[in-house]
PDB file of C-alpha atoms and ligand atoms in Angstrom:
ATOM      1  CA  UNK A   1      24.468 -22.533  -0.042  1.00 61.00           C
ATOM      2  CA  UNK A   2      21.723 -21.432  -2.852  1.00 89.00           C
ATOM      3  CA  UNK A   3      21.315 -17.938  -0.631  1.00 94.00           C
ATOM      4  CA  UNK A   4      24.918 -16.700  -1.977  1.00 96.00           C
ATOM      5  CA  UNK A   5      23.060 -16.761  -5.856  1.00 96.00           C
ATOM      6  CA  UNK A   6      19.737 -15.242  -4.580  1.00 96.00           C
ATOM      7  CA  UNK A   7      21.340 -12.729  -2.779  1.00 97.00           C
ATOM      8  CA  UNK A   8      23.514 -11.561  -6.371  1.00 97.00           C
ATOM      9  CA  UNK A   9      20.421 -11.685  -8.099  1.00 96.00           C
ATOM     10  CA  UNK A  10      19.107  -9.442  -5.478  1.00 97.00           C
ATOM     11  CA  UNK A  11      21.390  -7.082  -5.683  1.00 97.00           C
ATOM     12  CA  UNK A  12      21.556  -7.453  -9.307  1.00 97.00           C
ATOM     13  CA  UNK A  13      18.019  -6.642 -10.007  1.00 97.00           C
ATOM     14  CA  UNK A  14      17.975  -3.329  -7.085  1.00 97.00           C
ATOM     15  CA  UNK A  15      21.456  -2.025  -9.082  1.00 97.00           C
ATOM     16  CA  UNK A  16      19.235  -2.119 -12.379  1.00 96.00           C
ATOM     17  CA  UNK A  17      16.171   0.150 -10.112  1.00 95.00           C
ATOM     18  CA  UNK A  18      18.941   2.549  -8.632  1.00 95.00           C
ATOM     19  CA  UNK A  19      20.126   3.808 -11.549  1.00 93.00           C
ATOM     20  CA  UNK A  20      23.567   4.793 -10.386  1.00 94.00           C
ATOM     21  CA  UNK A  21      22.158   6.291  -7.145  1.00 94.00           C
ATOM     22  CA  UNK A  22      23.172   4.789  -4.077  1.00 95.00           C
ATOM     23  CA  UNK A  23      21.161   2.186  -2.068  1.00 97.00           C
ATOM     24  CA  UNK A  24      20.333   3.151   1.922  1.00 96.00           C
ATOM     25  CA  UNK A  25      17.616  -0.094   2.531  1.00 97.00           C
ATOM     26  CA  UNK A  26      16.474  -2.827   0.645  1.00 98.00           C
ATOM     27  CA  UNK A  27      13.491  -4.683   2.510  1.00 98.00           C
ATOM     28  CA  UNK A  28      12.704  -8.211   1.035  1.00 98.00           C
ATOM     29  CA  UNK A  29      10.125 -10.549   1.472  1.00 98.00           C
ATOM     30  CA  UNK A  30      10.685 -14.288   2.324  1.00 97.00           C
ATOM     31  CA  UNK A  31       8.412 -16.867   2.384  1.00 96.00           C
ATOM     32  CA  UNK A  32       9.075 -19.218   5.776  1.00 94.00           C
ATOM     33  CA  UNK A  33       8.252 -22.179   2.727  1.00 94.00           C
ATOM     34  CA  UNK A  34      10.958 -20.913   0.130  1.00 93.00           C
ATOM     35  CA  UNK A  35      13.658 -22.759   2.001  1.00 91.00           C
ATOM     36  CA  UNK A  36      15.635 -19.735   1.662  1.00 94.00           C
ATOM     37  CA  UNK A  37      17.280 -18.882   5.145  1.00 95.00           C
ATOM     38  CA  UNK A  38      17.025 -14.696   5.896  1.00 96.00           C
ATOM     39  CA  UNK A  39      20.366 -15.261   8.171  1.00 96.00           C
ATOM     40  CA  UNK A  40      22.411 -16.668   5.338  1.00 96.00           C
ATOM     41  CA  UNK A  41      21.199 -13.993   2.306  1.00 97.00           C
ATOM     42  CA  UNK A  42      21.562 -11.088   5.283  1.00 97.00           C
ATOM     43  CA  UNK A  43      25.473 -13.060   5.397  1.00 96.00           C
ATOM     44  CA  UNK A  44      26.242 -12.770   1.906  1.00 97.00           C
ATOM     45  CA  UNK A  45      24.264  -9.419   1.431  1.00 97.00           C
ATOM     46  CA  UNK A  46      26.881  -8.167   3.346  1.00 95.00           C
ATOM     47  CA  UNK A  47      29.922  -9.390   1.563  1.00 95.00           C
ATOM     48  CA  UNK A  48      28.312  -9.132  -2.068  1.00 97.00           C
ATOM     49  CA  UNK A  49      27.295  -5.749  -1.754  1.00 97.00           C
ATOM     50  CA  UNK A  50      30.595  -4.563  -1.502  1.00 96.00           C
ATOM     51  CA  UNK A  51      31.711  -1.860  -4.009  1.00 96.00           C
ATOM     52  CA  UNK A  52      28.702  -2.079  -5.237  1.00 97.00           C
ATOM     53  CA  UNK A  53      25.625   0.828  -5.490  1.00 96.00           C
ATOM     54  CA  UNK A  54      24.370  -1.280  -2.163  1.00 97.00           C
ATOM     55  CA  UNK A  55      27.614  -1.210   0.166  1.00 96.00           C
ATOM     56  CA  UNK A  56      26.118   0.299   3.449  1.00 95.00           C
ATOM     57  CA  UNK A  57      22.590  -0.495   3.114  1.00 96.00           C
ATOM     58  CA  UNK A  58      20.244  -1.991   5.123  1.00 97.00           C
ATOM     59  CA  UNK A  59      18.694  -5.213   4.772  1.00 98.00           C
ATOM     60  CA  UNK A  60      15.181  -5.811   6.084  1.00 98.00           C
ATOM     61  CA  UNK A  61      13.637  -9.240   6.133  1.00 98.00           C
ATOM     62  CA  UNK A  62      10.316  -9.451   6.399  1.00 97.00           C
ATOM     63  CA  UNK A  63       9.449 -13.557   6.922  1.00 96.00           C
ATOM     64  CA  UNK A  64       6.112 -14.133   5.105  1.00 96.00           C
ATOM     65  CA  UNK A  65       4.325 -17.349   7.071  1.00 95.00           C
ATOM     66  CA  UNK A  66       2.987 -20.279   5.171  1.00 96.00           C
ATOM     67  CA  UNK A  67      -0.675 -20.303   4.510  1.00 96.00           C
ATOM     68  CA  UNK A  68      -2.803 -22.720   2.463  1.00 96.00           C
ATOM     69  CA  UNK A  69      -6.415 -22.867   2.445  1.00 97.00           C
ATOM     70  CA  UNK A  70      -7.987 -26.058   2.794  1.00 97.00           C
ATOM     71  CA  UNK A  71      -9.934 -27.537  -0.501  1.00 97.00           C
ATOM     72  CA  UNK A  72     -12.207 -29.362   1.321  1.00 97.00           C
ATOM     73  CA  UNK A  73     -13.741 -27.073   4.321  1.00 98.00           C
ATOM     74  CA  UNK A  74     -11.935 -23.690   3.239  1.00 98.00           C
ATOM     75  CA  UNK A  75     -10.406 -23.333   6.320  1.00 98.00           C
ATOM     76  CA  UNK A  76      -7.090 -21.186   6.396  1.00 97.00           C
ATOM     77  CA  UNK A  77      -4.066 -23.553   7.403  1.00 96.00           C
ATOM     78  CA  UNK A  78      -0.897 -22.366   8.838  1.00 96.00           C
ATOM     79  CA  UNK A  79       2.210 -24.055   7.658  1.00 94.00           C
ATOM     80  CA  UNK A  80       5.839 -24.637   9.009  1.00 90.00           C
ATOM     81  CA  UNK A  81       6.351 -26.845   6.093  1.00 87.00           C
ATOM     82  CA  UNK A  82       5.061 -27.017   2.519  1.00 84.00           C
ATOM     83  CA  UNK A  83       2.714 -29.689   3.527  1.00 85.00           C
ATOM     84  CA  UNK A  84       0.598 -30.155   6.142  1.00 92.00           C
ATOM     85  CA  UNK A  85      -3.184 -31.324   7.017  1.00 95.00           C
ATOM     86  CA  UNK A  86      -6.098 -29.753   7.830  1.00 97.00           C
ATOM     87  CA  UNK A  87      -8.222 -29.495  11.183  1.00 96.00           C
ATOM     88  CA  UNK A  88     -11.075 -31.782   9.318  1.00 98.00           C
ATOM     89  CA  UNK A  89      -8.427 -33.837   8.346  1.00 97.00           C
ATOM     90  CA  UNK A  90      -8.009 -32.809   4.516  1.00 97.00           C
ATOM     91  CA  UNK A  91      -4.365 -32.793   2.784  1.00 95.00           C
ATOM     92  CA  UNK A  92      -5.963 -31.236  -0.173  1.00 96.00           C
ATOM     93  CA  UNK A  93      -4.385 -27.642   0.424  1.00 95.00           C
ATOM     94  CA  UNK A  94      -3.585 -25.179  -2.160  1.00 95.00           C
ATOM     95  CA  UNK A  95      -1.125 -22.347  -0.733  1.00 94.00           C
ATOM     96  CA  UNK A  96      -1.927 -19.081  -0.748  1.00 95.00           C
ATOM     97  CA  UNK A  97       1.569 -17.842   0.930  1.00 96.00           C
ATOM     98  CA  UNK A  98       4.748 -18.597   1.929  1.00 96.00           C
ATOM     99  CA  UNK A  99       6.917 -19.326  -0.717  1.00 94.00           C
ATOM    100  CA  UNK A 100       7.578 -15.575  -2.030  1.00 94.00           C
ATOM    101  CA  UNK A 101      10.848 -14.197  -2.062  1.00 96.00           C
ATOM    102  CA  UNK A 102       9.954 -10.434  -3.435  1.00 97.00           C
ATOM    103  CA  UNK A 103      12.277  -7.188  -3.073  1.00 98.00           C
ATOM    104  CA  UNK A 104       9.239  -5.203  -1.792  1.00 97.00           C
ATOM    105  CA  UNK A 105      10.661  -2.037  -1.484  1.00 97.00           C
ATOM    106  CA  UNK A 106      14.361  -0.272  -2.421  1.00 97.00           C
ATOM    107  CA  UNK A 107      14.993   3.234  -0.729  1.00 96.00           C
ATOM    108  CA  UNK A 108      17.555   5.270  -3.007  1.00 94.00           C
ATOM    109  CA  UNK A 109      19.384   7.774  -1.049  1.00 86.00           C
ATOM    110  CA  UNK A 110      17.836  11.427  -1.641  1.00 76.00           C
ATOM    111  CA  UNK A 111      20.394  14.019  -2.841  1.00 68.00           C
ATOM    112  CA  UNK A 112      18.819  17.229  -0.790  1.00 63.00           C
ATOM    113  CA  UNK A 113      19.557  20.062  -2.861  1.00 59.00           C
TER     114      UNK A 113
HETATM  115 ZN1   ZN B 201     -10.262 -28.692   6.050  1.00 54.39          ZN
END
């Protein structure tokens, strides 16, 4: 299961942006191409956050859907898998989206004076 080292780096990389500050949401992006399934990093987001500046937060997962556009009529493609074929018939597609996995935004809890 590759999501158990994505998910460390995760929360590796939004410890470094909290600064010691605790963590109320993370929201992520995943590509529906990355192969990386949201239900098993939300699993181990869960147990690796754990005494860590993230314990209690929220995970959001925001699925990002595969795109490509095709090389020979331009037409926009959607894609289940990292291949696919155009409605003229093409296989020539270059991807525009789908294979991001991005920590789009990190909410650090507010201390209200
Ligand atoms: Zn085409």
């Amino acid at each position: 299961m590759h999501e158990l080292g994505i998910t460390q780096n995760i929360i590796a990389i939004v410890t470094e942006h909290a600064k010691g500050q605790k963590v109320q949401r993370v929201l992520l992006e995943i590509g529906k191409l990355s192969a990386i399934m949201p239900d098993a990093v939300q699993f181990c987001f869960d147990i690796c956050a754990k005494d860590t500046l993230l314990e209690g937060a929220k995970l959001e997962i925001r699925e990002i859907p595969g795109l490509a556009k095709c090389r020979q009529c331009g037409a926009k493609v959607l894609l289940e898998q990292p291949f696919g074929i155009c409605n003229c018939g093409s296989r020539e597609l270059d991807l525009i989206s789908g294979e991001e996995l991005k920590i789009k935004e990190i909410e650090i809890e507010e201390i209200c004076v």
